[in-house]
Amino acid sequence: MRKVITAADVERMLCAGESFATIPADAIITPSARDLMRSRKLPARPFFAKASAVAKAMADKPDGRPANSAASAAPHSCDCSQSIDLKNPAAIQKFFTSPAVEAVKAQMCDIGRRMWEKDYVDGNGGNITVRVAENLVLCTPTLISKGFMKPCDMCLIDLDGNQMAGTKKRTSEALTHLGIMKRQPKARACIHAHPVHATAFAVASVIPPSCLIPEAEVFLGEIGMAEYQTPGTPANGKAVGEVGVNHQVVLMQNHGVITWGDNVEDAHWKMENIDAYCRTVWIASQLGSPLHSFGADKLKELIAIRQKLGMSDQRLGTKDCKLCDPGDFRAAPVSQPPKT
Ligand SMILES: [Zn+2]
């Protein structure tokens, strides 16, 4: 009887680094397996001799992508409005290995590598989630460095955190990401990391002062602070979700940072923005001169720019005297602009 190769078989072989040369030449390749091979740039047929070389090349790449892949060239957004039948394992598996979802997996690996290279994650820390359907989310696995993930390491979960597909175990922090996604439909991707400068502010429980750098006001908006809860617990999901619903950047007390955006690239930009902002504020505060605030009127202009870019901002209803309040930041006094 001819052997049947499904997408799950291809997925398993890629994960295990198995050679495709072991597949019998007369094997039946299912359409979804063929799609998966194409999405990974594996030649469809005849592919056996060549495929082993391609598979080896992919295994040699930290993120499992062929060297010429443009997987991360453009931010990817799945059609999150479609709903998958969660009682149909075949439908879930087919969706999990579809070209659109494979593209998101590759992009998550790319973002993970960039976070690792920037020292935003240490050990097996950090995690990434991307909403790929109305009722399904891709997430990174537990106990793996974000710098060396492969697409076949990704997990598929429902909105309660139940694992629906994937050979690795999902990150326990998925509940924290879902705490935001379930409250805020615009949050289609979340990233959690431990970037040193922003995490230092989270450990000190200090929100960096506003009205210092215009780009931070436009792209970060108002920075949130979530109270400490044990990582991976429903309580942490609730604490972070309640703050994250109105803040795209949340400092997690005694822990790290979580950001969300329209896609995983957008969420990663905010992670870069918050750590650069915290680092700049920290260095500026050591220079012995009061930090200069550009003032509430200028901040309102920046909030208007933010709104034109489609990002809501709850600060509009805030009194002027509170808009540029340095809060608990006491490393150096913040000077106010001269009265005109
Ligand atoms: Zn963490």
mmCIF file of C-alpha atoms and ligand atoms in Angstrom:
data_model
loop_
_atom_site.group_PDB
_atom_site.id
_atom_site.type_symbol
_atom_site.label_atom_id
_atom_site.label_comp_id
_atom_site.label_asym_id
_atom_site.label_seq_id
_atom_site.Cartn_x
_atom_site.Cartn_y
_atom_site.Cartn_z
ATOM 1 C CA MET A 1 0.000 0.000 0.000
ATOM 2 C CA ARG A 2 1.310 3.438 -0.897
ATOM 3 C CA LYS A 3 2.352 5.607 2.045
ATOM 4 C CA VAL A 4 0.340 8.794 2.612
ATOM 5 C CA ILE A 5 2.271 11.901 3.689
ATOM 6 C CA THR A 6 0.136 14.512 5.442
ATOM 7 C CA ALA A 7 0.968 18.049 6.546
ATOM 8 C CA ALA A 8 1.355 16.717 10.084
ATOM 9 C CA ASP A 9 3.968 14.253 8.795
ATOM 10 C CA VAL A 10 5.886 17.043 7.075
ATOM 11 C CA GLU A 11 5.647 19.185 10.201
ATOM 12 C CA ARG A 12 6.953 16.332 12.364
ATOM 13 C CA MET A 13 9.816 15.569 9.971
ATOM 14 C CA LEU A 14 10.895 19.205 9.828
ATOM 15 C CA CYS A 15 10.823 19.425 13.613
ATOM 16 C CA ALA A 16 12.826 16.233 14.014
ATOM 17 C CA GLY A 17 15.254 17.219 11.249
ATOM 18 C CA GLU A 18 14.411 13.985 9.390
ATOM 19 C CA SER A 19 15.528 13.605 5.805
ATOM 20 C CA PHE A 20 12.821 13.727 3.164
ATOM 21 C CA ALA A 21 14.852 11.163 1.243
ATOM 22 C CA THR A 22 13.232 8.543 3.486
ATOM 23 C CA ILE A 23 9.821 9.173 1.899
ATOM 24 C CA PRO A 24 9.063 6.466 -0.664
ATOM 25 C CA ALA A 25 9.077 7.753 -4.226
ATOM 26 C CA ASP A 26 5.493 6.524 -4.801
ATOM 27 C CA ALA A 27 4.122 8.112 -1.618
ATOM 28 C CA ILE A 28 0.870 10.059 -1.846
ATOM 29 C CA ILE A 29 1.410 13.679 -0.801
ATOM 30 C CA THR A 30 -1.800 15.316 0.454
ATOM 31 C CA PRO A 31 -2.666 18.825 -0.817
ATOM 32 C CA SER A 32 -2.090 20.403 2.608
ATOM 33 C CA ALA A 33 1.307 18.660 2.860
ATOM 34 C CA ARG A 34 2.151 19.988 -0.599
ATOM 35 C CA ASP A 35 1.084 23.516 0.471
ATOM 36 C CA LEU A 36 3.270 23.265 3.559
ATOM 37 C CA MET A 37 6.260 22.171 1.490
ATOM 38 C CA ARG A 38 5.735 25.067 -0.887
ATOM 39 C CA SER A 39 5.453 27.528 2.011
ATOM 40 C CA ARG A 40 8.805 26.245 3.309
ATOM 41 C CA LYS A 41 10.287 26.463 -0.180
ATOM 42 C CA LEU A 42 10.576 22.685 -0.366
ATOM 43 C CA PRO A 43 10.250 21.479 -3.957
ATOM 44 C CA ALA A 44 7.041 19.490 -4.413
ATOM 45 C CA ARG A 45 8.085 16.652 -6.748
ATOM 46 C CA PRO A 46 10.499 15.245 -7.665
ATOM 47 C CA PHE A 47 11.888 16.401 -4.336
ATOM 48 C CA PHE A 48 13.425 13.540 -2.431
ATOM 49 C CA ALA A 49 17.099 13.969 -3.231
ATOM 50 C CA LYS A 50 16.930 17.763 -3.260
ATOM 51 C CA ALA A 51 14.631 17.965 -0.263
ATOM 52 C CA SER A 52 17.113 16.460 2.125
ATOM 53 C CA ALA A 53 19.563 19.227 1.236
ATOM 54 C CA VAL A 54 16.889 21.891 1.689
ATOM 55 C CA ALA A 55 15.782 20.389 4.993
ATOM 56 C CA LYS A 56 19.384 20.395 6.186
ATOM 57 C CA ALA A 57 19.795 24.025 5.131
ATOM 58 C CA MET A 58 16.642 24.905 7.064
ATOM 59 C CA ALA A 59 17.799 22.988 10.123
ATOM 60 C CA ASP A 60 21.071 24.930 9.997
ATOM 61 C CA LYS A 61 19.213 28.245 10.104
ATOM 62 C CA PRO A 62 18.315 29.329 13.656
ATOM 63 C CA ASP A 63 14.761 30.229 12.643
ATOM 64 C CA GLY A 64 14.288 27.355 10.237
ATOM 65 C CA ARG A 65 13.837 29.626 7.211
ATOM 66 C CA PRO A 66 15.735 29.145 3.975
ATOM 67 C CA ALA A 67 18.414 31.779 3.472
ATOM 68 C CA ASN A 68 16.477 33.593 0.750
ATOM 69 C CA SER A 69 13.138 33.647 2.563
ATOM 70 C CA ALA A 70 11.360 36.975 2.732
ATOM 71 C CA ALA A 71 9.041 35.784 5.491
ATOM 72 C CA SER A 72 9.553 38.893 7.559
ATOM 73 C CA ALA A 73 9.642 41.385 4.710
ATOM 74 C CA ALA A 74 6.146 42.629 5.412
ATOM 75 C CA PRO A 75 4.007 42.581 8.537
ATOM 76 C CA HIS A 76 1.489 39.789 8.254
ATOM 77 C CA SER A 77 -2.107 39.957 9.330
ATOM 78 C CA CYS A 78 -4.301 36.871 9.103
ATOM 79 C CA ASP A 79 -8.002 37.047 8.458
ATOM 80 C CA CYS A 80 -8.931 37.062 12.129
ATOM 81 C CA SER A 81 -12.650 37.132 11.351
ATOM 82 C CA GLN A 82 -12.777 33.478 10.279
ATOM 83 C CA SER A 83 -13.721 30.940 12.913
ATOM 84 C CA ILE A 84 -12.338 27.396 12.869
ATOM 85 C CA ASP A 85 -14.410 24.419 14.067
ATOM 86 C CA LEU A 86 -12.597 23.522 17.287
ATOM 87 C CA LYS A 87 -14.303 20.113 17.413
ATOM 88 C CA ASN A 88 -12.777 19.111 14.071
ATOM 89 C CA PRO A 89 -9.106 18.057 14.555
ATOM 90 C CA ALA A 90 -8.546 17.701 10.796
ATOM 91 C CA ALA A 91 -9.803 21.239 10.142
ATOM 92 C CA ILE A 92 -7.581 22.587 12.936
ATOM 93 C CA GLN A 93 -4.518 20.764 11.583
ATOM 94 C CA LYS A 94 -5.214 21.926 8.049
ATOM 95 C CA PHE A 95 -5.517 25.525 9.251
ATOM 96 C CA PHE A 96 -2.402 25.180 11.435
ATOM 97 C CA THR A 97 -0.324 24.124 8.421
ATOM 98 C CA SER A 98 -1.933 26.485 5.887
ATOM 99 C CA PRO A 99 0.398 28.848 3.996
ATOM 100 C CA ALA A 100 -1.045 31.933 5.736
ATOM 101 C CA VAL A 101 -0.401 30.509 9.212
ATOM 102 C CA GLU A 102 3.029 29.189 8.178
ATOM 103 C CA ALA A 103 3.957 32.741 7.153
ATOM 104 C CA VAL A 104 3.000 34.010 10.620
ATOM 105 C CA LYS A 105 5.048 31.241 12.285
ATOM 106 C CA ALA A 106 8.114 32.274 10.262
ATOM 107 C CA GLN A 107 7.605 35.891 11.202
ATOM 108 C CA MET A 108 7.329 35.002 14.905
ATOM 109 C CA CYS A 109 10.692 33.206 14.640
ATOM 110 C CA ASP A 110 12.192 36.259 12.967
ATOM 111 C CA ILE A 111 10.919 38.584 15.712
ATOM 112 C CA GLY A 112 12.162 36.152 18.381
ATOM 113 C CA ARG A 113 15.646 36.223 16.859
ATOM 114 C CA ARG A 114 15.619 40.031 16.766
ATOM 115 C CA MET A 115 14.538 40.199 20.431
ATOM 116 C CA TRP A 116 17.294 37.776 21.431
ATOM 117 C CA GLU A 117 19.923 39.735 19.485
ATOM 118 C CA LYS A 118 18.877 42.919 21.276
ATOM 119 C CA ASP A 119 19.098 41.331 24.744
ATOM 120 C CA TYR A 120 15.371 41.704 25.319
ATOM 121 C CA VAL A 121 15.089 38.055 26.347
ATOM 122 C CA ASP A 122 17.346 35.896 28.470
ATOM 123 C CA GLY A 123 17.372 32.145 28.883
ATOM 124 C CA ASN A 124 13.996 30.873 27.752
ATOM 125 C CA GLY A 125 12.299 34.177 28.704
ATOM 126 C CA GLY A 126 9.801 36.112 26.619
ATOM 127 C CA ASN A 127 6.911 34.979 24.459
ATOM 128 C CA ILE A 128 4.964 35.969 21.361
ATOM 129 C CA THR A 129 1.322 35.471 20.400
ATOM 130 C CA VAL A 130 -0.498 36.293 17.167
ATOM 131 C CA ARG A 131 -4.233 36.016 16.622
ATOM 132 C CA VAL A 132 -4.732 34.028 13.436
ATOM 133 C CA ALA A 133 -8.500 33.398 13.605
ATOM 134 C CA GLU A 134 -11.472 34.675 15.567
ATOM 135 C CA ASN A 135 -11.044 31.761 17.994
ATOM 136 C CA LEU A 136 -7.364 30.753 17.587
ATOM 137 C CA VAL A 137 -3.992 32.210 18.507
ATOM 138 C CA LEU A 138 -0.470 31.134 17.573
ATOM 139 C CA CYS A 139 1.982 31.208 20.465
ATOM 140 C CA THR A 140 5.589 30.406 21.182
ATOM 141 C CA PRO A 141 6.486 27.238 23.128
ATOM 142 C CA THR A 142 7.807 27.077 26.661
ATOM 143 C CA LEU A 143 11.430 26.362 27.577
ATOM 144 C CA ILE A 144 13.054 27.479 24.343
ATOM 145 C CA SER A 145 15.266 30.463 23.574
ATOM 146 C CA LYS A 146 13.425 33.008 21.465
ATOM 147 C CA GLY A 147 16.572 33.389 19.376
ATOM 148 C CA PHE A 148 16.517 29.832 18.053
ATOM 149 C CA MET A 149 12.900 28.939 17.382
ATOM 150 C CA LYS A 150 11.744 27.162 14.241
ATOM 151 C CA PRO A 151 8.303 27.513 12.666
ATOM 152 C CA CYS A 152 7.534 23.918 13.610
ATOM 153 C CA ASP A 153 8.013 24.836 17.295
ATOM 154 C CA MET A 154 4.931 27.088 17.314
ATOM 155 C CA CYS A 155 1.735 26.130 19.149
ATOM 156 C CA LEU A 156 -1.910 26.823 18.384
ATOM 157 C CA ILE A 157 -4.243 27.639 21.285
ATOM 158 C CA ASP A 158 -7.859 28.653 21.763
ATOM 159 C CA LEU A 159 -8.859 31.830 23.627
ATOM 160 C CA ASP A 160 -8.872 29.943 26.952
ATOM 161 C CA GLY A 161 -5.291 28.806 26.450
ATOM 162 C CA ASN A 162 -6.103 25.174 25.558
ATOM 163 C CA GLN A 163 -3.520 23.790 23.143
ATOM 164 C CA MET A 164 -5.123 22.763 19.847
ATOM 165 C CA ALA A 165 -2.073 21.927 17.693
ATOM 166 C CA GLY A 166 1.717 21.827 17.749
ATOM 167 C CA THR A 167 4.198 19.316 19.084
ATOM 168 C CA LYS A 168 5.781 21.587 21.725
ATOM 169 C CA LYS A 169 4.027 22.725 24.915
ATOM 170 C CA ARG A 170 2.686 26.261 24.815
ATOM 171 C CA THR A 171 4.147 29.008 26.984
ATOM 172 C CA SER A 172 2.443 29.396 30.359
ATOM 173 C CA GLU A 173 2.406 33.169 29.734
ATOM 174 C CA ALA A 174 -0.164 32.682 26.972
ATOM 175 C CA LEU A 175 -2.846 33.414 29.583
ATOM 176 C CA THR A 176 -1.353 36.866 30.104
ATOM 177 C CA HIS A 177 -1.467 37.636 26.380
ATOM 178 C CA LEU A 178 -5.024 36.303 26.163
ATOM 179 C CA GLY A 179 -5.953 38.587 29.075
ATOM 180 C CA ILE A 180 -5.314 41.495 26.691
ATOM 181 C CA MET A 181 -6.610 39.914 23.471
ATOM 182 C CA LYS A 182 -9.951 38.944 24.997
ATOM 183 C CA ARG A 183 -10.535 42.488 26.255
ATOM 184 C CA GLN A 184 -9.077 44.407 23.309
ATOM 185 C CA PRO A 185 -9.952 43.153 19.795
ATOM 186 C CA LYS A 186 -7.384 45.501 18.228
ATOM 187 C CA ALA A 187 -4.637 43.515 19.965
ATOM 188 C CA ARG A 188 -3.847 41.032 17.197
ATOM 189 C CA ALA A 189 -0.308 40.352 18.400
ATOM 190 C CA CYS A 190 1.326 40.554 21.834
ATOM 191 C CA ILE A 191 4.977 40.359 22.835
ATOM 192 C CA HIS A 192 6.339 39.861 26.323
ATOM 193 C CA ALA A 193 10.021 40.356 27.068
ATOM 194 C CA HIS A 194 12.480 41.431 29.770
ATOM 195 C CA PRO A 195 14.405 44.311 28.145
ATOM 196 C CA VAL A 196 16.792 45.531 30.833
ATOM 197 C CA HIS A 197 16.026 49.261 30.890
ATOM 198 C CA ALA A 198 12.229 49.038 30.762
ATOM 199 C CA THR A 199 12.274 46.111 33.212
ATOM 200 C CA ALA A 200 14.340 48.236 35.615
ATOM 201 C CA PHE A 201 11.516 50.805 35.627
ATOM 202 C CA ALA A 202 9.015 47.962 36.192
ATOM 203 C CA VAL A 203 11.045 46.652 39.130
ATOM 204 C CA ALA A 204 11.176 50.148 40.638
ATOM 205 C CA SER A 205 7.434 50.457 39.868
ATOM 206 C CA VAL A 206 8.083 53.759 38.144
ATOM 207 C CA ILE A 207 6.383 54.853 34.937
ATOM 208 C CA PRO A 208 8.855 57.001 32.970
ATOM 209 C CA PRO A 209 7.747 60.649 32.800
ATOM 210 C CA SER A 210 5.990 61.915 29.699
ATOM 211 C CA CYS A 211 6.523 65.071 27.581
ATOM 212 C CA LEU A 212 10.229 64.387 26.984
ATOM 213 C CA ILE A 213 10.490 62.768 23.505
ATOM 214 C CA PRO A 214 7.832 63.333 20.821
ATOM 215 C CA GLU A 215 8.119 59.932 19.109
ATOM 216 C CA ALA A 216 7.507 58.173 22.421
ATOM 217 C CA GLU A 217 4.250 60.092 22.887
ATOM 218 C CA VAL A 218 3.074 59.232 19.372
ATOM 219 C CA PHE A 219 4.038 55.565 19.241
ATOM 220 C CA LEU A 220 3.904 54.432 22.866
ATOM 221 C CA GLY A 221 0.972 56.529 24.026
ATOM 222 C CA GLU A 222 0.335 56.472 27.755
ATOM 223 C CA ILE A 223 2.464 53.759 29.367
ATOM 224 C CA GLY A 224 0.608 51.433 31.742
ATOM 225 C CA MET A 225 1.757 49.632 34.908
ATOM 226 C CA ALA A 226 0.232 46.298 35.976
ATOM 227 C CA GLU A 227 0.485 45.119 39.574
ATOM 228 C CA TYR A 228 2.683 42.105 40.256
ATOM 229 C CA GLN A 229 1.094 38.676 40.032
ATOM 230 C CA THR A 230 2.731 35.272 39.681
ATOM 231 C CA PRO A 231 3.684 34.708 36.022
ATOM 232 C CA GLY A 232 1.483 32.321 34.087
ATOM 233 C CA THR A 233 -1.486 32.534 36.469
ATOM 234 C CA PRO A 234 -5.018 33.673 35.633
ATOM 235 C CA ALA A 235 -4.483 36.489 38.178
ATOM 236 C CA ASN A 236 -1.595 37.799 36.086
ATOM 237 C CA GLY A 237 -3.749 37.616 32.959
ATOM 238 C CA LYS A 238 -6.448 39.648 34.716
ATOM 239 C CA ALA A 239 -4.040 42.266 36.097
ATOM 240 C CA VAL A 240 -2.253 42.778 32.778
ATOM 241 C CA GLY A 241 -5.440 42.537 30.705
ATOM 242 C CA GLU A 242 -7.199 45.249 32.684
ATOM 243 C CA VAL A 243 -4.314 47.662 32.107
ATOM 244 C CA GLY A 244 -3.550 46.490 28.583
ATOM 245 C CA VAL A 245 -7.038 47.158 27.273
ATOM 246 C CA ASN A 246 -6.209 50.893 27.160
ATOM 247 C CA HIS A 247 -2.392 50.806 27.026
ATOM 248 C CA GLN A 248 -0.377 49.285 24.193
ATOM 249 C CA VAL A 249 2.691 49.223 26.402
ATOM 250 C CA VAL A 250 2.426 47.779 29.908
ATOM 251 C CA LEU A 251 5.217 47.578 32.456
ATOM 252 C CA MET A 252 4.667 44.488 34.599
ATOM 253 C CA GLN A 253 5.789 45.149 38.175
ATOM 254 C CA ASN A 254 8.849 43.104 39.203
ATOM 255 C CA HIS A 255 8.770 41.249 35.908
ATOM 256 C CA GLY A 256 9.075 42.852 32.457
ATOM 257 C CA VAL A 257 7.080 44.400 29.650
ATOM 258 C CA ILE A 258 4.200 43.400 27.393
ATOM 259 C CA THR A 259 3.252 45.267 24.228
ATOM 260 C CA TRP A 260 0.496 44.751 21.676
ATOM 261 C CA GLY A 261 -0.197 45.892 18.153
ATOM 262 C CA ASP A 262 -2.010 45.262 14.916
ATOM 263 C CA ASN A 263 0.603 42.651 13.961
ATOM 264 C CA VAL A 264 3.721 41.134 15.481
ATOM 265 C CA GLU A 265 6.056 43.667 13.852
ATOM 266 C CA ASP A 266 3.992 46.525 15.277
ATOM 267 C CA ALA A 267 4.117 44.969 18.763
ATOM 268 C CA HIS A 268 7.878 44.521 18.421
ATOM 269 C CA TRP A 269 8.393 48.148 17.414
ATOM 270 C CA LYS A 270 6.692 49.169 20.643
ATOM 271 C CA MET A 271 9.040 46.887 22.582
ATOM 272 C CA GLU A 272 11.996 48.631 20.915
ATOM 273 C CA ASN A 273 10.433 52.045 21.553
ATOM 274 C CA ILE A 274 9.789 51.487 25.282
ATOM 275 C CA ASP A 275 13.243 50.119 26.041
ATOM 276 C CA ALA A 276 14.958 52.930 24.091
ATOM 277 C CA TYR A 277 12.775 55.480 25.886
ATOM 278 C CA CYS A 278 13.542 54.091 29.350
ATOM 279 C CA ARG A 279 17.259 53.924 28.530
ATOM 280 C CA THR A 280 17.288 57.528 27.298
ATOM 281 C CA VAL A 281 15.357 58.836 30.315
ATOM 282 C CA TRP A 282 17.667 56.959 32.657
ATOM 283 C CA ILE A 283 20.844 58.316 31.003
ATOM 284 C CA ALA A 284 19.433 61.850 30.781
ATOM 285 C CA SER A 285 18.584 61.743 34.468
ATOM 286 C CA GLN A 286 22.272 61.150 35.291
ATOM 287 C CA LEU A 287 23.499 64.305 33.548
ATOM 288 C CA GLY A 288 22.866 66.629 36.473
ATOM 289 C CA SER A 289 20.508 68.950 34.646
ATOM 290 C CA PRO A 290 16.742 68.895 35.099
ATOM 291 C CA LEU A 291 14.925 67.053 32.333
ATOM 292 C CA HIS A 292 13.190 69.514 30.036
ATOM 293 C CA SER A 293 9.467 69.001 29.503
ATOM 294 C CA PHE A 294 7.979 70.280 26.263
ATOM 295 C CA GLY A 295 4.673 70.848 28.046
ATOM 296 C CA ALA A 296 1.008 69.936 27.822
ATOM 297 C CA ASP A 297 0.145 72.064 24.775
ATOM 298 C CA LYS A 298 2.805 70.350 22.656
ATOM 299 C CA LEU A 299 1.728 66.967 23.998
ATOM 300 C CA LYS A 300 -1.817 67.627 22.765
ATOM 301 C CA GLU A 301 -0.418 68.207 19.266
ATOM 302 C CA LEU A 302 1.362 64.849 19.451
ATOM 303 C CA ILE A 303 -1.780 63.089 20.664
ATOM 304 C CA ALA A 304 -3.580 64.550 17.619
ATOM 305 C CA ILE A 305 -0.884 63.028 15.365
ATOM 306 C CA ARG A 306 -1.326 59.720 17.164
ATOM 307 C CA GLN A 307 -5.059 59.824 16.546
ATOM 308 C CA LYS A 308 -4.544 60.578 12.856
ATOM 309 C CA LEU A 309 -2.480 57.394 12.710
ATOM 310 C CA GLY A 310 -5.496 55.498 14.030
ATOM 311 C CA MET A 311 -4.335 55.032 17.609
ATOM 312 C CA SER A 312 -6.794 56.047 20.308
ATOM 313 C CA ASP A 313 -5.567 57.962 23.334
ATOM 314 C CA GLN A 314 -7.406 58.241 26.606
ATOM 315 C CA ARG A 315 -5.248 61.166 27.732
ATOM 316 C CA LEU A 316 -7.371 63.669 25.808
ATOM 317 C CA GLY A 317 -9.765 63.980 28.727
ATOM 318 C CA THR A 318 -6.919 64.544 31.198
ATOM 319 C CA LYS A 319 -6.399 67.943 32.808
ATOM 320 C CA ASP A 320 -3.407 69.890 31.449
ATOM 321 C CA CYS A 321 -1.688 69.909 34.829
ATOM 322 C CA LYS A 322 -1.704 66.109 34.859
ATOM 323 C CA LEU A 323 -0.619 65.525 31.244
ATOM 324 C CA CYS A 324 3.100 66.046 31.883
ATOM 325 C CA ASP A 325 3.141 64.942 35.493
ATOM 326 C CA PRO A 326 6.479 63.206 36.207
ATOM 327 C CA GLY A 327 4.645 60.904 38.627
ATOM 328 C CA ASP A 328 6.980 58.844 40.797
ATOM 329 C CA PHE A 329 10.044 59.595 38.708
ATOM 330 C CA ARG A 330 12.491 61.260 41.085
ATOM 331 C CA ALA A 331 15.908 60.610 39.551
ATOM 332 C CA ALA A 332 16.085 64.277 38.612
ATOM 333 C CA PRO A 333 13.560 67.101 38.675
ATOM 334 C CA VAL A 334 11.646 67.767 35.480
ATOM 335 C CA SER A 335 11.703 71.434 34.484
ATOM 336 C CA GLN A 336 8.611 73.010 33.008
ATOM 337 C CA PRO A 337 8.659 75.114 29.823
ATOM 338 C CA PRO A 338 8.818 78.881 30.368
ATOM 339 C CA LYS A 339 5.409 80.547 30.588
ATOM 340 C CA THR A 340 4.600 82.588 27.488
HETATM 341 ZN ZN ZN B 1 8.447 37.029 31.722
#
